JSON list of C-alpha atoms in Angstrom, two decimals:
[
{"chain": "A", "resi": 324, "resn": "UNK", "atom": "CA", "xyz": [46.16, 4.68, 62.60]},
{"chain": "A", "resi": 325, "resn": "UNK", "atom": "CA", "xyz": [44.41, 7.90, 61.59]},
{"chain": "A", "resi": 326, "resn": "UNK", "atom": "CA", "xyz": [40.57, 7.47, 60.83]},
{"chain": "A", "resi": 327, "resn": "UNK", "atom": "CA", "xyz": [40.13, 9.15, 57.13]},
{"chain": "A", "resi": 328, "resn": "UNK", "atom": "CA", "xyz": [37.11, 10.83, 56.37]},
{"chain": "A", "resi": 329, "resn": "UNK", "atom": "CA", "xyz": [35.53, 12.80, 53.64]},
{"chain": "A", "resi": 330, "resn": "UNK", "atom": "CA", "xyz": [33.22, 15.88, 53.35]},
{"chain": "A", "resi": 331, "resn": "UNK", "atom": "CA", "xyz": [30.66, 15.60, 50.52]},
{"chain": "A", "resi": 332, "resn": "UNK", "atom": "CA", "xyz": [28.90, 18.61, 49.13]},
{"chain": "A", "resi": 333, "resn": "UNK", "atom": "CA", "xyz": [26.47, 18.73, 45.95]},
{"chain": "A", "resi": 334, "resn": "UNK", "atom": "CA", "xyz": [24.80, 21.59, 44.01]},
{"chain": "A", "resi": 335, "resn": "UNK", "atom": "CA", "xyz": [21.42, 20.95, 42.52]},
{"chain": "A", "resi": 336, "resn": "UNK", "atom": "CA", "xyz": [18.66, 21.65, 40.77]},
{"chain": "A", "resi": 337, "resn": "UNK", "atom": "CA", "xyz": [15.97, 20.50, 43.07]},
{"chain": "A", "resi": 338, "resn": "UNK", "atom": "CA", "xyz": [15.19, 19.03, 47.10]},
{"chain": "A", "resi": 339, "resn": "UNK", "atom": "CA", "xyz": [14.29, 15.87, 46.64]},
{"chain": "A", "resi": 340, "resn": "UNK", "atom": "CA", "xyz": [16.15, 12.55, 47.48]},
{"chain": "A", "resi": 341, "resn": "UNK", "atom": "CA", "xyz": [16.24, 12.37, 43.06]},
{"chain": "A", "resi": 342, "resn": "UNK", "atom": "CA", "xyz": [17.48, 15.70, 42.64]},
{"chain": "A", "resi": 343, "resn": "UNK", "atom": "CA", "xyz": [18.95, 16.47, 38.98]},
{"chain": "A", "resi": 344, "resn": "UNK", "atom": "CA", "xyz": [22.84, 17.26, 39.98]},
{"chain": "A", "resi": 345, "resn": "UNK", "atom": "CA", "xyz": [25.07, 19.88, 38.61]},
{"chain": "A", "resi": 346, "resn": "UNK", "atom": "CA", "xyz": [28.26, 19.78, 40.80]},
{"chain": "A", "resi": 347, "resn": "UNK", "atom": "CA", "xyz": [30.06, 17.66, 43.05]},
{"chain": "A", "resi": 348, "resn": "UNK", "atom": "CA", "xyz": [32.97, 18.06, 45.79]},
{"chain": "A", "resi": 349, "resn": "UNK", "atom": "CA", "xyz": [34.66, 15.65, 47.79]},
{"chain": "A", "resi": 350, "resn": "UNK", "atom": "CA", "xyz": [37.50, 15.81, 49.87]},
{"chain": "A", "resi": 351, "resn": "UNK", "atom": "CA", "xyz": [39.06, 13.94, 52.56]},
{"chain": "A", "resi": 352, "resn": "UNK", "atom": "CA", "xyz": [40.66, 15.09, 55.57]},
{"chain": "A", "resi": 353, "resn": "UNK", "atom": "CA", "xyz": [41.93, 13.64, 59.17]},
{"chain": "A", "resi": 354, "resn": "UNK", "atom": "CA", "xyz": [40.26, 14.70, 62.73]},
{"chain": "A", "resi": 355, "resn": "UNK", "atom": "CA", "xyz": [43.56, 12.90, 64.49]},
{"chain": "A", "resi": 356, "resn": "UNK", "atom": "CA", "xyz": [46.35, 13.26, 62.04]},
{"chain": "A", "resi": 357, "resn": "UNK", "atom": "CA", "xyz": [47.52, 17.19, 61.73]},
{"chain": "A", "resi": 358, "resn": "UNK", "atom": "CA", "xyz": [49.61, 15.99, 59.28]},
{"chain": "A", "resi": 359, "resn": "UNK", "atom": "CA", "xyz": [47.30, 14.51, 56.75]},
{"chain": "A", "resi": 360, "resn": "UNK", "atom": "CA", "xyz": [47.33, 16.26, 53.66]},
{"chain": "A", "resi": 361, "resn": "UNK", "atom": "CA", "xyz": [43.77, 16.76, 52.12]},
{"chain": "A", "resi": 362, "resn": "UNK", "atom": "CA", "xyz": [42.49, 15.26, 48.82]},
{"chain": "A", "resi": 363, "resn": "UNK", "atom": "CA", "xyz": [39.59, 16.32, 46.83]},
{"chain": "A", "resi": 364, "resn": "UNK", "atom": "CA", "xyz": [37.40, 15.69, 43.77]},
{"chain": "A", "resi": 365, "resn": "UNK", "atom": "CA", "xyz": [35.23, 17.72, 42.10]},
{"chain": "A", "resi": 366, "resn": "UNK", "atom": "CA", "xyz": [33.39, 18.33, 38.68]},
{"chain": "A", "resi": 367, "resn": "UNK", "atom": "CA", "xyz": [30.47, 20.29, 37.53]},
{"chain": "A", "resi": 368, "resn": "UNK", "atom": "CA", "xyz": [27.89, 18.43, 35.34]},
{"chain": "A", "resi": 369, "resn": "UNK", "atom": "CA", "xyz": [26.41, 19.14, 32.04]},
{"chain": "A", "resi": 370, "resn": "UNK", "atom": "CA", "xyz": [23.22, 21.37, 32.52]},
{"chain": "A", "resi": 371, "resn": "UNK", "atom": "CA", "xyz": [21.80, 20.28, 29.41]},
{"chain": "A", "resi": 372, "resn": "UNK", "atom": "CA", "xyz": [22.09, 16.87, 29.33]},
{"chain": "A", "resi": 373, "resn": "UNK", "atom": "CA", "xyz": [19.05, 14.36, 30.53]},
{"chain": "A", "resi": 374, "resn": "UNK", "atom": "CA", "xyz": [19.76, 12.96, 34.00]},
{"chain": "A", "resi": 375, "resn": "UNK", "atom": "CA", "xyz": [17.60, 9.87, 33.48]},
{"chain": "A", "resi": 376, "resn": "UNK", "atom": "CA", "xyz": [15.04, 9.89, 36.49]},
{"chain": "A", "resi": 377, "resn": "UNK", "atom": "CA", "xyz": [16.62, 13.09, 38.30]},
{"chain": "A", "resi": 378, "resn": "UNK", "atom": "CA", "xyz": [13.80, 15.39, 39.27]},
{"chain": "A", "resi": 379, "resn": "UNK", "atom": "CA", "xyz": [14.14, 19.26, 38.55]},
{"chain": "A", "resi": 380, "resn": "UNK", "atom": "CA", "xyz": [12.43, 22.02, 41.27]},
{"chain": "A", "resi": 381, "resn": "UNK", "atom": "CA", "xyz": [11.04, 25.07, 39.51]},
{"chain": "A", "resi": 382, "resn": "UNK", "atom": "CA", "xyz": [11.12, 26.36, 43.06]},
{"chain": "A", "resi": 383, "resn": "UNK", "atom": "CA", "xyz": [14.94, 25.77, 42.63]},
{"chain": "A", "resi": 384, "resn": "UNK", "atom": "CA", "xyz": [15.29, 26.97, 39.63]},
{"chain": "A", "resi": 385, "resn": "UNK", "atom": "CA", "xyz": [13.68, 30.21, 40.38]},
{"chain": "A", "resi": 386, "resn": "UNK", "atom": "CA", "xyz": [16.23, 30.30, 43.70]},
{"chain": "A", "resi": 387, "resn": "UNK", "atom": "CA", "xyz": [19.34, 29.64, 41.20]},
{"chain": "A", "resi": 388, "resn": "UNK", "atom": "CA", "xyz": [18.68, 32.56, 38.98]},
{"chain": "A", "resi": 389, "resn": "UNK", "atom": "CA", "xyz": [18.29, 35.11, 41.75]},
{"chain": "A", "resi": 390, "resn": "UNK", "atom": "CA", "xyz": [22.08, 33.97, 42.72]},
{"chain": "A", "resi": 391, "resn": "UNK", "atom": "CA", "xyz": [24.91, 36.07, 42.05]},
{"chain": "A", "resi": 392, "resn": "UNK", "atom": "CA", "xyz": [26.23, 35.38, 38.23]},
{"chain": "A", "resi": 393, "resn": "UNK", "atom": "CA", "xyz": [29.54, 34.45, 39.21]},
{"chain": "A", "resi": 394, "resn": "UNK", "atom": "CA", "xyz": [28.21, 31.90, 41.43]},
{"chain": "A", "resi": 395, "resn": "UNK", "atom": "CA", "xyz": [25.94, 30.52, 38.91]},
{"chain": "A", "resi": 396, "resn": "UNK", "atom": "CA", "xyz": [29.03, 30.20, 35.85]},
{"chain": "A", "resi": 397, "resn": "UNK", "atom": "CA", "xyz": [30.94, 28.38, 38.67]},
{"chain": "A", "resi": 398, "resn": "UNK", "atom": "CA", "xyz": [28.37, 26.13, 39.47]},
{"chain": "A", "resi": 399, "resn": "UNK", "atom": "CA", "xyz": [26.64, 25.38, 36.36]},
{"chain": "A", "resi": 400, "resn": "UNK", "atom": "CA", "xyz": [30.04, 25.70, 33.63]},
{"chain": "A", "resi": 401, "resn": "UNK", "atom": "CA", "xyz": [30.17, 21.56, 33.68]},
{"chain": "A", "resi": 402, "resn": "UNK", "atom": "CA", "xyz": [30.44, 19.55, 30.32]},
{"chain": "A", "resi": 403, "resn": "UNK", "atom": "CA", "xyz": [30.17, 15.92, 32.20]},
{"chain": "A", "resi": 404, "resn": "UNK", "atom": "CA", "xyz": [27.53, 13.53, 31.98]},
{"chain": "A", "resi": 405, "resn": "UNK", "atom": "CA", "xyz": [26.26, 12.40, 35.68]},
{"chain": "A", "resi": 406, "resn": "UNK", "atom": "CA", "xyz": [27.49, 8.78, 34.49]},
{"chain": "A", "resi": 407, "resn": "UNK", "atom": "CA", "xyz": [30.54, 9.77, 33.59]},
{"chain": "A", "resi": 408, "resn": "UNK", "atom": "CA", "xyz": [31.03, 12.04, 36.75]},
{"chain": "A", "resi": 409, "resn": "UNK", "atom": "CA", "xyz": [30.23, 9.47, 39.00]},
{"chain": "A", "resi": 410, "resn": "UNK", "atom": "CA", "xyz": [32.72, 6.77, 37.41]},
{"chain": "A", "resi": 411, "resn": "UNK", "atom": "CA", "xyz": [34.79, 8.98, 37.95]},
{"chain": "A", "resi": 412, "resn": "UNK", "atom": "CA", "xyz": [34.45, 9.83, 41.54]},
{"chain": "A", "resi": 413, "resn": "UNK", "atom": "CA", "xyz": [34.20, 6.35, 42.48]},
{"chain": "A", "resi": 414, "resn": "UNK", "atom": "CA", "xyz": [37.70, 5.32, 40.76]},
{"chain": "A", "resi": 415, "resn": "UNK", "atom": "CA", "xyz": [39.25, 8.67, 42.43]},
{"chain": "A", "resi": 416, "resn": "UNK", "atom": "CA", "xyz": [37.36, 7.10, 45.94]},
{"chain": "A", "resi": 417, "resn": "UNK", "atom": "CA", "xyz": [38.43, 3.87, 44.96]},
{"chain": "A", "resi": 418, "resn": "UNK", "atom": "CA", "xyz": [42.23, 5.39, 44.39]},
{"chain": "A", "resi": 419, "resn": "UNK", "atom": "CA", "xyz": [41.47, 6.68, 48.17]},
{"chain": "A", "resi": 420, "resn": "UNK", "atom": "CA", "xyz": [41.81, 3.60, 50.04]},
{"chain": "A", "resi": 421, "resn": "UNK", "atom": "CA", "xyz": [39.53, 3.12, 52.80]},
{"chain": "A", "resi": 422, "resn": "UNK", "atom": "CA", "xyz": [37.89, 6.07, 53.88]},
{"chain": "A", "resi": 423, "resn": "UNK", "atom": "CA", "xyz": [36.18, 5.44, 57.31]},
{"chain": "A", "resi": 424, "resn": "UNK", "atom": "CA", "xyz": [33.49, 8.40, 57.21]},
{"chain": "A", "resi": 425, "resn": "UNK", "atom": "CA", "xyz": [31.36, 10.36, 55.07]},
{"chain": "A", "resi": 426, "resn": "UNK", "atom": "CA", "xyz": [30.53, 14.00, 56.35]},
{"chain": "A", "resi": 427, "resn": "UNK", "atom": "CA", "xyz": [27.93, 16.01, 54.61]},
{"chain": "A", "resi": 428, "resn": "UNK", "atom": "CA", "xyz": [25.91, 19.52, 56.28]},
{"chain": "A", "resi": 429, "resn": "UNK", "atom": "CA", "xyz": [22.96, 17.07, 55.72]},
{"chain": "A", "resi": 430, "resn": "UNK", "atom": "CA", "xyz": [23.84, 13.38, 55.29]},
{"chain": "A", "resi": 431, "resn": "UNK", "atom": "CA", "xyz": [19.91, 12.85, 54.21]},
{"chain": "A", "resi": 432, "resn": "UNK", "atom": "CA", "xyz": [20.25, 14.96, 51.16]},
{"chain": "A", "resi": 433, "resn": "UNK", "atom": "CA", "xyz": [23.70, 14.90, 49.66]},
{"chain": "A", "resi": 434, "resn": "UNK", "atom": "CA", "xyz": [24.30, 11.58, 50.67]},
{"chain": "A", "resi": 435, "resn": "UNK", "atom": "CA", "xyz": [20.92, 10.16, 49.72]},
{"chain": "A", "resi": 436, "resn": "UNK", "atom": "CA", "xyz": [20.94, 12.13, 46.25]},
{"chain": "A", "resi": 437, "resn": "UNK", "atom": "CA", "xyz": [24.57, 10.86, 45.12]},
{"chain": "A", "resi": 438, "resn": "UNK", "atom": "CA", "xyz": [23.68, 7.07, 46.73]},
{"chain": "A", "resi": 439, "resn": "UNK", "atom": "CA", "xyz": [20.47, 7.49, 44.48]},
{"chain": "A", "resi": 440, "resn": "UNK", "atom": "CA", "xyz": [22.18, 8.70, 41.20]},
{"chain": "A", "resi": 441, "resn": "UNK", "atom": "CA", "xyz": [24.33, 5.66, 41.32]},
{"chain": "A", "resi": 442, "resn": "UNK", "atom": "CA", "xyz": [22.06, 3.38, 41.52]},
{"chain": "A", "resi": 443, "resn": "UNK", "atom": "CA", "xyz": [19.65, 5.22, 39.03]},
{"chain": "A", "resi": 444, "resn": "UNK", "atom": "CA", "xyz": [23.09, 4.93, 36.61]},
{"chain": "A", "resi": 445, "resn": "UNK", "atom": "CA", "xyz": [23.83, 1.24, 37.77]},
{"chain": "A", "resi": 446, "resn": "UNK", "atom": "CA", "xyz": [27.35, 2.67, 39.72]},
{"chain": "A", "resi": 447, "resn": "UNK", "atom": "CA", "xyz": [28.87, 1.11, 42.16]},
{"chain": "A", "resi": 448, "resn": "UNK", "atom": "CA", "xyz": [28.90, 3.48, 45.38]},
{"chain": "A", "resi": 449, "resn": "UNK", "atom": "CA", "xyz": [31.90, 3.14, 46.86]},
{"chain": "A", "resi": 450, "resn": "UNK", "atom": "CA", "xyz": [31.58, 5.49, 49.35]},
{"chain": "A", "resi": 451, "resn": "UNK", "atom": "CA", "xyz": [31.19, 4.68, 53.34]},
{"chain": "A", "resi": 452, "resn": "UNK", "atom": "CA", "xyz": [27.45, 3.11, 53.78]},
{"chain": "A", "resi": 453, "resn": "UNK", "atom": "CA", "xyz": [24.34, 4.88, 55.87]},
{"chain": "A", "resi": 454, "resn": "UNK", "atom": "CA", "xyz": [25.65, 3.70, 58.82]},
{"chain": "A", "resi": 455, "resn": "UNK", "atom": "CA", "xyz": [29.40, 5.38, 58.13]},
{"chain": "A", "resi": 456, "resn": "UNK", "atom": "CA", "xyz": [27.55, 8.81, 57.59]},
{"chain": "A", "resi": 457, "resn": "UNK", "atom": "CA", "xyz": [28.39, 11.99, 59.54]},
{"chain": "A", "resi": 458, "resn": "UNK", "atom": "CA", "xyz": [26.23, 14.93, 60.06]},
{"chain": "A", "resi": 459, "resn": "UNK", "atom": "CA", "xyz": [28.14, 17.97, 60.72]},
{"chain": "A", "resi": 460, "resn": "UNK", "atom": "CA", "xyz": [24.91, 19.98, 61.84]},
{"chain": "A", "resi": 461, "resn": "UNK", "atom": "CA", "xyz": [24.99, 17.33, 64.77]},
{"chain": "A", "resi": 462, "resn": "UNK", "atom": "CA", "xyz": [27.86, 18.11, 65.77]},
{"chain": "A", "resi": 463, "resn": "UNK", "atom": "CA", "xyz": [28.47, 21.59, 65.45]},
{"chain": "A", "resi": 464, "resn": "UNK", "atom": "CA", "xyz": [24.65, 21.93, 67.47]},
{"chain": "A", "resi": 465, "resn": "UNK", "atom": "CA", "xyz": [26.41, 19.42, 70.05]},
{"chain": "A", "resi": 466, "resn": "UNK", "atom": "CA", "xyz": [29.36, 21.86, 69.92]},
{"chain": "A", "resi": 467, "resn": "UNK", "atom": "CA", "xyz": [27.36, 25.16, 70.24]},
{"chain": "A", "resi": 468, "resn": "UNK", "atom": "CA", "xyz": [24.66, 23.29, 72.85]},
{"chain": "A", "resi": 469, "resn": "UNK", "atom": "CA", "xyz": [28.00, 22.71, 75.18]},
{"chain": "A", "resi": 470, "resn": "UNK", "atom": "CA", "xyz": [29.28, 26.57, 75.34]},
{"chain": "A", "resi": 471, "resn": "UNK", "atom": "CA", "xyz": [30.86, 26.85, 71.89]},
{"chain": "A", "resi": 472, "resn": "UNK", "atom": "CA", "xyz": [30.70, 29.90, 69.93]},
{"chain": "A", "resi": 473, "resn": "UNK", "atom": "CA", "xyz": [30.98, 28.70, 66.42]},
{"chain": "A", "resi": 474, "resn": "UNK", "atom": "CA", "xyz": [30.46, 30.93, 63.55]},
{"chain": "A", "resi": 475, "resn": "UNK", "atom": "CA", "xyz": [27.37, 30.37, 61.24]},
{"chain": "A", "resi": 476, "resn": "UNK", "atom": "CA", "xyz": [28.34, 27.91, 58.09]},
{"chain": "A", "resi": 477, "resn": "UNK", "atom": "CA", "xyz": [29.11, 30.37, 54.99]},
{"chain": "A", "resi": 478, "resn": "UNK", "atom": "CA", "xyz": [27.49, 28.92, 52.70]},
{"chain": "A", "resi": 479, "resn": "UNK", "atom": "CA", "xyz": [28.24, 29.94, 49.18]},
{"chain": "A", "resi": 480, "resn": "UNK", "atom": "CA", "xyz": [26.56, 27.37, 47.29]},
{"chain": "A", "resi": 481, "resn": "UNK", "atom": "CA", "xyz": [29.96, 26.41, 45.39]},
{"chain": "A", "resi": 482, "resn": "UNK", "atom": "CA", "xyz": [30.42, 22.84, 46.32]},
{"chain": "A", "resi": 483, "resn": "UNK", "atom": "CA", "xyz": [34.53, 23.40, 46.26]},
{"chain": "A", "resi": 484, "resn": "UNK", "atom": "CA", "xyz": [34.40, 26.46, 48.43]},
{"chain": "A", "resi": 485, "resn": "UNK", "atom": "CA", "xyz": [31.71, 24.60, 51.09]},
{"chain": "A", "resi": 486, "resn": "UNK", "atom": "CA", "xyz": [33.58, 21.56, 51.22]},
{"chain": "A", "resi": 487, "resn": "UNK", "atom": "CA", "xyz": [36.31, 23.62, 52.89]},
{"chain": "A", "resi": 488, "resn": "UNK", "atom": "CA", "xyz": [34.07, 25.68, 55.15]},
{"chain": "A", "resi": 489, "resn": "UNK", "atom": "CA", "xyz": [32.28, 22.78, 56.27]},
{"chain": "A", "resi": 490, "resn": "UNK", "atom": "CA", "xyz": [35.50, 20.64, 57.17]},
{"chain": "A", "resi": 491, "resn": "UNK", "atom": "CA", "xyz": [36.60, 23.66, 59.05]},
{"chain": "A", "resi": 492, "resn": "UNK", "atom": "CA", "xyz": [33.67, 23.70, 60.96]},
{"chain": "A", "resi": 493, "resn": "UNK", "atom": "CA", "xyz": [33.64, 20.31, 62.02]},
{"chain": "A", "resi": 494, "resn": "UNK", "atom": "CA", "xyz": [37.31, 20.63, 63.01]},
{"chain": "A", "resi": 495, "resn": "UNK", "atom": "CA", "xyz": [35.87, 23.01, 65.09]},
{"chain": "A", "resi": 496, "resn": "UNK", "atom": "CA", "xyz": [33.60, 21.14, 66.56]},
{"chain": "A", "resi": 497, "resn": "UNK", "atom": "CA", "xyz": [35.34, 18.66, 67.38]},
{"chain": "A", "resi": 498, "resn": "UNK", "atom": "CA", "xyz": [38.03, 20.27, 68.86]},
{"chain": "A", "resi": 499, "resn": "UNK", "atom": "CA", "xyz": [35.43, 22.46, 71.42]},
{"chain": "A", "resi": 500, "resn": "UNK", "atom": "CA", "xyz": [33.81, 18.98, 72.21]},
{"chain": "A", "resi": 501, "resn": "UNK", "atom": "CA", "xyz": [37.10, 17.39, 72.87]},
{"chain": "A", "resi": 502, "resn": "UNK", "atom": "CA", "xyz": [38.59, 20.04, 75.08]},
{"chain": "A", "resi": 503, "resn": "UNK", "atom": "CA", "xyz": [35.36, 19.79, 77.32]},
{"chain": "A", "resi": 504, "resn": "UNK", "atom": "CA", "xyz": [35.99, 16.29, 77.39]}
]
């Protein structure tokens, strides 16, 4: 049976492991099973409404507003609370089945700041734990270290639209790493 993992992506407004959310993407995919068909979740947050011990970045802040405008309504259009958004994605996880891996281009910030928000809201993670977590940075390095030419991530900072480019990647990856075998 066909491992299932998942590629995780967040927008924020700050670096650090308490970072104040405004989007979310999530979408599953399989490295052995061509036929899988791909599932996602995503929502933009509320700008404006308290994230209850979230920490904002002026640094960050000052980064999002030199972003192109169409990026920025994409990214911060939301009308969720982060409670609500994250009771959400857990029932949609939940709604999943199992899902065997968590991917993210840095497991120690997206994972870390969505694993944090739930407990900060007193959610239920139902994600895959630490140990379950993927770094696709690893692997495309591994990938690139052993002779691969991979393109450079495009990273638009539109969780939907790096959810895809990062899975792509990895497939990537994976398949250069497999066919050195």
């Amino acid at each position: 049976m066909a491992k299932i993992h998942a590629m995780l992506d967040l927008e924020t407004l700050g670096q650090s492991s308490n970072a104040f959310i405004v989007q979310i993407c999530i979408t599953t995919f399989s490295l052995d099973d061509p036929t899988y068909i791909r599932k996602s979740w995503s929502t933009n947050i509320d700008v404006w409404r308290l994230q209850e011990g979230s920490e904002i970045d002026q640094s960050t802040i000052q980064w999002w507003q030199s972003q192109d405008r169409d990026v920025r309504s994409r990214v911060m259009d939301g009308l969720q609370t982060l409670p609500n958004a994250l009771t959400d994605l857990m029932e949609w996880v939940s709604a999943q089945g199992k899902i065997d891996y968590l991917w993210a281009n840095s497991p120690s910030f997206d994972c870390v700041i969505l694993d944090n928000a739930c407990k900060r809201n007193h959610i239920d993670n139902k994600l895959p734990k630490f140990w379950a977590w993927r770094d696709m940075r690893t692997v495309v390095a591994l990938a690139n270290d052993m002779g691969a030419e991979l393109p450079k991530l495009r990273n638009t900072h539109d969780a939907e639209q790096d959810v895809i480019n990062q899975i792509s990647l990895v497939e990537k990856a994976i398949d250069f790493i497999n066919q050195k075998g």
